[in-house]
Amino acid sequence: MYGAIIGDIVGSIYERNNIKTKDFGLFGRGCCFTDDTVMTCAVASALMIWKKSSKSMDLYQIFVNEMQNLLSYHFWNLKTLKALLETLSQSVGTATQSEPSQAA
């Protein structure tokens, strides 16, 4: 997930101005996350909520709610994104630790 978000930020300045070189700065002036990052975070969050509900809730409705929650923060900035990523990271860590190991 971090790779997708970093790629979104790095590529944001080229989104409407494509380049045909592999020689470019990673975090150039004007780089920022886009709606792709918001969507990625909403999908991840919805999947974690759905899993915690023992898959008894409607995944589509959870996703729609998460998108509405994220988009309601019209003041999105890097601080907000960092806080969301930390929350998601902690949730993933908790979910991974609670899963039984599958030893071969």
Short mmCIF file of N, CA and C in Angstrom, two decimals:
data_model
loop_
_atom_site.label_atom_id
_atom_site.label_comp_id
_atom_site.label_asym_id
_atom_site.label_seq_id
_atom_site.Cartn_x
_atom_site.Cartn_y
_atom_site.Cartn_z
N MET A 1 0.82 -1.18 0.00
CA MET A 1 0.00 0.00 0.00
C MET A 1 0.87 1.26 0.00
N TYR A 2 1.97 1.20 0.75
CA TYR A 2 2.86 2.36 0.77
C TYR A 2 3.41 2.62 -0.64
N GLY A 3 3.75 1.56 -1.35
CA GLY A 3 4.27 1.71 -2.71
C GLY A 3 3.28 2.39 -3.64
N ALA A 4 2.02 2.02 -3.53
CA ALA A 4 0.99 2.62 -4.37
C ALA A 4 0.83 4.11 -4.06
N ILE A 5 0.88 4.44 -2.78
CA ILE A 5 0.72 5.84 -2.39
C ILE A 5 1.93 6.66 -2.78
N ILE A 6 3.12 6.11 -2.57
CA ILE A 6 4.33 6.84 -2.99
C ILE A 6 4.33 7.03 -4.50
N GLY A 7 3.95 5.99 -5.25
CA GLY A 7 3.87 6.11 -6.71
C GLY A 7 2.86 7.16 -7.14
N ASP A 8 1.76 7.25 -6.42
CA ASP A 8 0.74 8.25 -6.73
C ASP A 8 1.30 9.66 -6.51
N ILE A 9 2.00 9.85 -5.40
CA ILE A 9 2.56 11.17 -5.09
C ILE A 9 3.64 11.54 -6.10
N VAL A 10 4.56 10.61 -6.37
CA VAL A 10 5.65 10.88 -7.32
C VAL A 10 5.10 11.19 -8.71
N GLY A 11 4.12 10.43 -9.14
CA GLY A 11 3.58 10.61 -10.48
C GLY A 11 2.56 11.71 -10.62
N SER A 12 2.17 12.32 -9.51
CA SER A 12 1.09 13.32 -9.57
C SER A 12 1.43 14.51 -10.48
N ILE A 13 2.70 14.92 -10.50
CA ILE A 13 3.04 16.09 -11.34
C ILE A 13 3.12 15.73 -12.82
N TYR A 14 3.11 14.43 -13.13
CA TYR A 14 3.17 14.00 -14.53
C TYR A 14 1.83 13.48 -15.03
N GLU A 15 0.82 13.54 -14.19
CA GLU A 15 -0.48 12.96 -14.52
C GLU A 15 -1.06 13.54 -15.81
N ARG A 16 -0.93 14.81 -16.01
CA ARG A 16 -1.46 15.44 -17.22
C ARG A 16 -0.35 15.87 -18.18
N ASN A 17 0.88 15.64 -17.76
CA ASN A 17 2.05 16.01 -18.55
C ASN A 17 2.99 14.82 -18.61
N ASN A 18 2.66 13.82 -19.37
CA ASN A 18 3.47 12.60 -19.42
C ASN A 18 4.90 12.88 -19.85
N ILE A 19 5.82 12.09 -19.32
CA ILE A 19 7.22 12.18 -19.73
C ILE A 19 7.65 10.82 -20.26
N LYS A 20 8.68 10.78 -21.08
CA LYS A 20 9.14 9.53 -21.66
C LYS A 20 10.57 9.23 -21.26
N THR A 21 10.90 9.53 -20.01
CA THR A 21 12.24 9.26 -19.51
C THR A 21 12.14 8.62 -18.13
N LYS A 22 13.17 7.90 -17.78
CA LYS A 22 13.21 7.31 -16.45
C LYS A 22 14.07 8.16 -15.51
N ASP A 23 14.57 9.26 -16.03
CA ASP A 23 15.43 10.15 -15.25
C ASP A 23 14.61 11.35 -14.78
N PHE A 24 14.03 11.22 -13.60
CA PHE A 24 13.25 12.31 -13.04
C PHE A 24 13.33 12.26 -11.52
N GLY A 25 13.11 13.38 -10.89
CA GLY A 25 13.14 13.45 -9.43
C GLY A 25 11.92 12.77 -8.83
N LEU A 26 12.14 12.14 -7.69
CA LEU A 26 11.02 11.42 -7.07
C LEU A 26 9.99 12.35 -6.44
N PHE A 27 10.42 13.30 -5.68
CA PHE A 27 9.47 14.19 -5.02
C PHE A 27 9.72 15.62 -5.45
N GLY A 28 9.32 15.88 -6.69
CA GLY A 28 9.52 17.21 -7.26
C GLY A 28 8.54 18.22 -6.70
N ARG A 29 8.81 19.47 -7.01
CA ARG A 29 7.94 20.55 -6.56
C ARG A 29 6.53 20.34 -7.11
N GLY A 30 5.56 20.43 -6.25
CA GLY A 30 4.17 20.29 -6.66
C GLY A 30 3.61 18.88 -6.52
N CYS A 31 4.42 17.93 -6.08
CA CYS A 31 3.92 16.56 -5.87
C CYS A 31 2.93 16.54 -4.72
N CYS A 32 1.87 15.80 -4.87
CA CYS A 32 0.90 15.61 -3.80
C CYS A 32 0.10 14.35 -4.10
N PHE A 33 -0.61 13.86 -3.13
CA PHE A 33 -1.42 12.68 -3.38
C PHE A 33 -2.67 13.09 -4.15
N THR A 34 -3.30 12.11 -4.78
CA THR A 34 -4.48 12.37 -5.60
C THR A 34 -5.65 11.53 -5.10
N ASP A 35 -6.70 11.57 -5.86
CA ASP A 35 -7.87 10.77 -5.52
C ASP A 35 -7.55 9.28 -5.53
N ASP A 36 -6.51 8.87 -6.23
CA ASP A 36 -6.12 7.46 -6.23
C ASP A 36 -5.71 7.01 -4.83
N THR A 37 -5.00 7.87 -4.12
CA THR A 37 -4.60 7.55 -2.75
C THR A 37 -5.81 7.48 -1.84
N VAL A 38 -6.73 8.41 -1.99
CA VAL A 38 -7.95 8.40 -1.17
C VAL A 38 -8.72 7.11 -1.40
N MET A 39 -8.84 6.69 -2.66
CA MET A 39 -9.55 5.47 -3.00
C MET A 39 -8.84 4.24 -2.42
N THR A 40 -7.53 4.20 -2.52
CA THR A 40 -6.75 3.09 -1.98
C THR A 40 -6.97 2.97 -0.47
N CYS A 41 -6.92 4.09 0.22
CA CYS A 41 -7.13 4.08 1.68
C CYS A 41 -8.56 3.66 2.03
N ALA A 42 -9.53 4.10 1.26
CA ALA A 42 -10.92 3.73 1.52
C ALA A 42 -11.14 2.23 1.32
N VAL A 43 -10.55 1.67 0.27
CA VAL A 43 -10.67 0.22 0.03
C VAL A 43 -10.03 -0.56 1.17
N ALA A 44 -8.82 -0.16 1.58
CA ALA A 44 -8.12 -0.85 2.66
C ALA A 44 -8.93 -0.77 3.96
N SER A 45 -9.42 0.39 4.27
CA SER A 45 -10.19 0.58 5.49
C SER A 45 -11.48 -0.25 5.46
N ALA A 46 -12.18 -0.23 4.34
CA ALA A 46 -13.42 -1.00 4.21
C ALA A 46 -13.17 -2.49 4.36
N LEU A 47 -12.09 -2.99 3.77
CA LEU A 47 -11.78 -4.41 3.89
C LEU A 47 -11.48 -4.81 5.33
N MET A 48 -10.78 -3.94 6.06
CA MET A 48 -10.47 -4.25 7.45
C MET A 48 -11.73 -4.23 8.32
N ILE A 49 -12.61 -3.27 8.10
CA ILE A 49 -13.87 -3.21 8.84
C ILE A 49 -14.71 -4.44 8.54
N TRP A 50 -14.78 -4.80 7.26
CA TRP A 50 -15.56 -5.96 6.83
C TRP A 50 -15.04 -7.23 7.48
N LYS A 51 -13.71 -7.37 7.50
CA LYS A 51 -13.11 -8.56 8.10
C LYS A 51 -13.41 -8.63 9.60
N LYS A 52 -13.31 -7.50 10.28
CA LYS A 52 -13.60 -7.47 11.72
C LYS A 52 -15.05 -7.82 12.01
N SER A 53 -15.94 -7.57 11.05
CA SER A 53 -17.36 -7.87 11.25
C SER A 53 -17.66 -9.33 10.93
N SER A 54 -16.62 -10.15 10.79
CA SER A 54 -16.75 -11.56 10.41
C SER A 54 -17.44 -11.70 9.06
N LYS A 55 -17.23 -10.70 8.23
CA LYS A 55 -17.75 -10.68 6.86
C LYS A 55 -19.28 -10.72 6.82
N SER A 56 -19.91 -10.23 7.89
CA SER A 56 -21.37 -10.25 7.95
C SER A 56 -21.98 -8.95 7.43
N MET A 57 -21.17 -7.91 7.30
CA MET A 57 -21.68 -6.62 6.82
C MET A 57 -21.54 -6.54 5.30
N ASP A 58 -22.28 -5.63 4.70
CA ASP A 58 -22.24 -5.42 3.26
C ASP A 58 -20.98 -4.63 2.90
N LEU A 59 -20.04 -5.28 2.21
CA LEU A 59 -18.75 -4.67 1.88
C LEU A 59 -18.93 -3.41 1.05
N TYR A 60 -19.84 -3.43 0.10
CA TYR A 60 -20.06 -2.25 -0.74
C TYR A 60 -20.49 -1.06 0.11
N GLN A 61 -21.42 -1.28 1.04
CA GLN A 61 -21.90 -0.18 1.88
C GLN A 61 -20.79 0.35 2.78
N ILE A 62 -19.97 -0.55 3.29
CA ILE A 62 -18.84 -0.11 4.12
C ILE A 62 -17.92 0.77 3.28
N PHE A 63 -17.62 0.34 2.06
CA PHE A 63 -16.74 1.12 1.18
C PHE A 63 -17.33 2.50 0.90
N VAL A 64 -18.61 2.55 0.59
CA VAL A 64 -19.26 3.84 0.32
C VAL A 64 -19.15 4.75 1.54
N ASN A 65 -19.39 4.20 2.73
CA ASN A 65 -19.28 4.99 3.96
C ASN A 65 -17.85 5.50 4.16
N GLU A 66 -16.87 4.64 3.91
CA GLU A 66 -15.48 5.06 4.07
C GLU A 66 -15.11 6.16 3.07
N MET A 67 -15.57 6.05 1.85
CA MET A 67 -15.30 7.09 0.85
C MET A 67 -15.93 8.41 1.29
N GLN A 68 -17.16 8.34 1.78
CA GLN A 68 -17.82 9.57 2.24
C GLN A 68 -17.06 10.19 3.40
N ASN A 69 -16.60 9.34 4.33
CA ASN A 69 -15.84 9.85 5.47
C ASN A 69 -14.56 10.52 5.02
N LEU A 70 -13.83 9.86 4.12
CA LEU A 70 -12.55 10.42 3.66
C LEU A 70 -12.76 11.68 2.84
N LEU A 71 -13.75 11.68 1.99
CA LEU A 71 -13.98 12.84 1.13
C LEU A 71 -14.57 14.02 1.90
N SER A 72 -15.15 13.74 3.08
CA SER A 72 -15.70 14.83 3.87
C SER A 72 -14.58 15.71 4.44
N TYR A 73 -13.36 15.18 4.47
CA TYR A 73 -12.21 15.97 4.90
C TYR A 73 -11.67 16.74 3.71
N HIS A 74 -12.35 17.81 3.34
CA HIS A 74 -11.95 18.57 2.16
C HIS A 74 -10.63 19.29 2.38
N PHE A 75 -10.10 19.26 3.58
CA PHE A 75 -8.82 19.90 3.88
C PHE A 75 -7.68 18.90 3.87
N TRP A 76 -7.84 17.80 3.11
CA TRP A 76 -6.81 16.77 3.05
C TRP A 76 -5.43 17.38 2.88
N ASN A 77 -4.49 16.91 3.64
CA ASN A 77 -3.10 17.33 3.48
C ASN A 77 -2.20 16.17 3.90
N LEU A 78 -0.90 16.36 3.83
CA LEU A 78 0.02 15.26 4.14
C LEU A 78 -0.08 14.83 5.60
N LYS A 79 -0.37 15.74 6.51
CA LYS A 79 -0.53 15.38 7.92
C LYS A 79 -1.72 14.44 8.09
N THR A 80 -2.82 14.75 7.42
CA THR A 80 -4.02 13.91 7.48
C THR A 80 -3.72 12.54 6.88
N LEU A 81 -3.02 12.51 5.76
CA LEU A 81 -2.67 11.26 5.10
C LEU A 81 -1.77 10.42 6.01
N LYS A 82 -0.79 11.04 6.63
CA LYS A 82 0.11 10.32 7.53
C LYS A 82 -0.67 9.69 8.69
N ALA A 83 -1.59 10.44 9.28
CA ALA A 83 -2.39 9.92 10.39
C ALA A 83 -3.23 8.74 9.94
N LEU A 84 -3.82 8.82 8.73
CA LEU A 84 -4.62 7.72 8.21
C LEU A 84 -3.76 6.49 7.97
N LEU A 85 -2.60 6.67 7.39
CA LEU A 85 -1.70 5.54 7.14
C LEU A 85 -1.26 4.88 8.44
N GLU A 86 -0.99 5.67 9.46
CA GLU A 86 -0.61 5.10 10.75
C GLU A 86 -1.75 4.27 11.34
N THR A 87 -2.97 4.78 11.23
CA THR A 87 -4.14 4.05 11.72
C THR A 87 -4.31 2.74 10.97
N LEU A 88 -4.22 2.80 9.65
CA LEU A 88 -4.37 1.59 8.84
C LEU A 88 -3.26 0.60 9.14
N SER A 89 -2.04 1.10 9.31
CA SER A 89 -0.90 0.24 9.61
C SER A 89 -1.10 -0.48 10.93
N GLN A 90 -1.58 0.21 11.94
CA GLN A 90 -1.84 -0.41 13.24
C GLN A 90 -2.93 -1.45 13.13
N SER A 91 -3.97 -1.16 12.35
CA SER A 91 -5.07 -2.11 12.17
C SER A 91 -4.60 -3.37 11.47
N VAL A 92 -3.77 -3.21 10.45
CA VAL A 92 -3.24 -4.36 9.72
C VAL A 92 -2.36 -5.19 10.64
N GLY A 93 -1.51 -4.54 11.43
CA GLY A 93 -0.66 -5.25 12.38
C GLY A 93 -1.48 -6.03 13.39
N THR A 94 -2.54 -5.45 13.91
CA THR A 94 -3.41 -6.12 14.86
C THR A 94 -4.11 -7.31 14.21
N ALA A 95 -4.60 -7.11 12.99
CA ALA A 95 -5.30 -8.21 12.30
C ALA A 95 -4.33 -9.35 11.99
N THR A 96 -3.11 -9.02 11.61
CA THR A 96 -2.12 -10.04 11.29
C THR A 96 -1.73 -10.83 12.53
N GLN A 97 -1.57 -10.14 13.65
CA GLN A 97 -1.17 -10.81 14.89
C GLN A 97 -2.28 -11.71 15.42
N SER A 98 -3.53 -11.36 15.18
CA SER A 98 -4.63 -12.16 15.71
C SER A 98 -4.95 -13.37 14.86
N GLU A 99 -4.39 -13.43 13.65
CA GLU A 99 -4.64 -14.57 12.77
C GLU A 99 -3.81 -15.77 13.22
N PRO A 100 -4.38 -16.97 13.20
CA PRO A 100 -3.59 -18.14 13.54
C PRO A 100 -2.53 -18.37 12.48
N SER A 101 -1.35 -18.79 12.91
CA SER A 101 -0.28 -19.04 11.92
C SER A 101 -0.61 -20.30 11.14
N GLN A 102 -0.19 -20.30 9.91
CA GLN A 102 -0.46 -21.45 9.04
C GLN A 102 0.86 -22.14 8.74
N ALA A 103 1.31 -22.90 9.69
CA ALA A 103 2.57 -23.62 9.51
C ALA A 103 2.35 -24.81 8.58
N ALA A 104 3.37 -25.07 7.76
CA ALA A 104 3.24 -26.17 6.79
C ALA A 104 3.64 -27.48 7.41
#
